[in-house]
Amino acid sequence: PGKPNLILDCAHNPDGVRALVKNVERIYPAKKFLMVLGMLRRPDFPEIFEEIKKISDKVILTIPDHERAPEPEVLAREAIESRLNFKLITNVLEAYKFARELVKDDDILLVTGSHFTLGEIMKFENIPT
């Protein structure tokens, strides 16, 4: 109680996100996930956003602490143009904590994207790498 079911995945490109979506749809049919997504700069955010809309009604976008991280304004513009239902919280741990507050005990929180994003969360949760 108090901690949601958690899935961590490093899908950080269109092929990885497609594989993630396919697998969670297979394992958890008809389930929608609250997602935290933090990726480095990419030219194909719209393609990625289209895929994740298949499994998530709400996405918390965040920005990894890395020199190749996207500018928040660029990420938000891409999400708006893709009609993604999102909230942008630039700090990874703040985004994760916010998402944990939103999910209920029977919900699943799916965190994906850059290794840098997952690394911060794994360290916070004391999950061995």
Short mmCIF file of C-alpha atoms in Angstrom, two decimals, residues 45-102:
data_model
loop_
_atom_site.label_atom_id
_atom_site.label_comp_id
_atom_site.label_asym_id
_atom_site.label_seq_id
_atom_site.Cartn_x
_atom_site.Cartn_y
_atom_site.Cartn_z
CA PHE A 45 9.18 13.12 -30.79
CA PRO A 46 5.88 13.21 -32.75
CA GLU A 47 6.30 9.57 -33.78
CA ILE A 48 7.07 8.59 -30.19
CA PHE A 49 4.11 10.57 -28.84
CA GLU A 50 1.73 8.86 -31.28
CA GLU A 51 2.84 5.46 -29.99
CA ILE A 52 2.56 6.26 -26.29
CA LYS A 53 -0.95 7.69 -26.72
CA LYS A 54 -2.02 4.09 -27.38
CA ILE A 55 -1.34 3.11 -23.76
CA SER A 56 -1.37 6.32 -21.76
CA ASP A 57 -4.09 8.92 -21.31
CA LYS A 58 -1.79 11.18 -19.29
CA VAL A 59 1.96 11.67 -19.70
CA ILE A 60 4.27 13.51 -17.35
CA LEU A 61 7.08 14.83 -19.54
CA THR A 62 10.40 15.53 -17.89
CA ILE A 63 13.91 16.56 -18.87
CA PRO A 64 16.95 14.44 -17.98
CA ASP A 65 19.97 16.20 -16.54
CA HIS A 66 22.18 15.92 -19.62
CA GLU A 67 23.72 18.30 -22.15
CA ARG A 68 21.65 16.71 -24.93
CA ALA A 69 18.35 17.20 -23.10
CA PRO A 70 15.65 18.99 -25.08
CA GLU A 71 14.71 22.57 -24.33
CA PRO A 72 11.43 22.57 -22.34
CA GLU A 73 9.78 24.91 -24.85
CA VAL A 74 10.65 22.62 -27.77
CA LEU A 75 9.40 19.52 -25.96
CA ALA A 76 6.15 21.25 -24.97
CA ARG A 77 5.56 22.54 -28.51
CA GLU A 78 6.08 19.04 -29.97
CA ALA A 79 3.68 17.57 -27.39
CA ILE A 80 1.03 20.21 -28.11
CA GLU A 81 1.34 19.69 -31.87
CA SER A 82 0.97 15.93 -31.30
CA ARG A 83 -2.14 16.50 -29.17
CA LEU A 84 -0.54 14.68 -26.26
CA ASN A 85 -2.29 15.02 -22.89
CA PHE A 86 0.73 16.01 -20.83
CA LYS A 87 2.14 17.95 -17.94
CA LEU A 88 5.73 19.16 -18.16
CA ILE A 89 7.79 18.96 -14.98
CA THR A 90 11.39 19.62 -15.92
CA ASN A 91 12.99 18.02 -12.84
CA VAL A 92 13.00 14.22 -13.15
CA LEU A 93 12.50 13.43 -9.47
CA GLU A 94 9.77 16.04 -9.10
CA ALA A 95 8.00 14.55 -12.14
CA TYR A 96 8.29 11.07 -10.67
CA LYS A 97 7.04 12.15 -7.23
CA PHE A 98 4.12 14.00 -8.85
CA ALA A 99 3.19 10.90 -10.85
CA ARG A 100 3.35 8.69 -7.75
CA GLU A 101 0.85 10.98 -6.07
CA LEU A 102 -1.57 10.63 -9.00
#
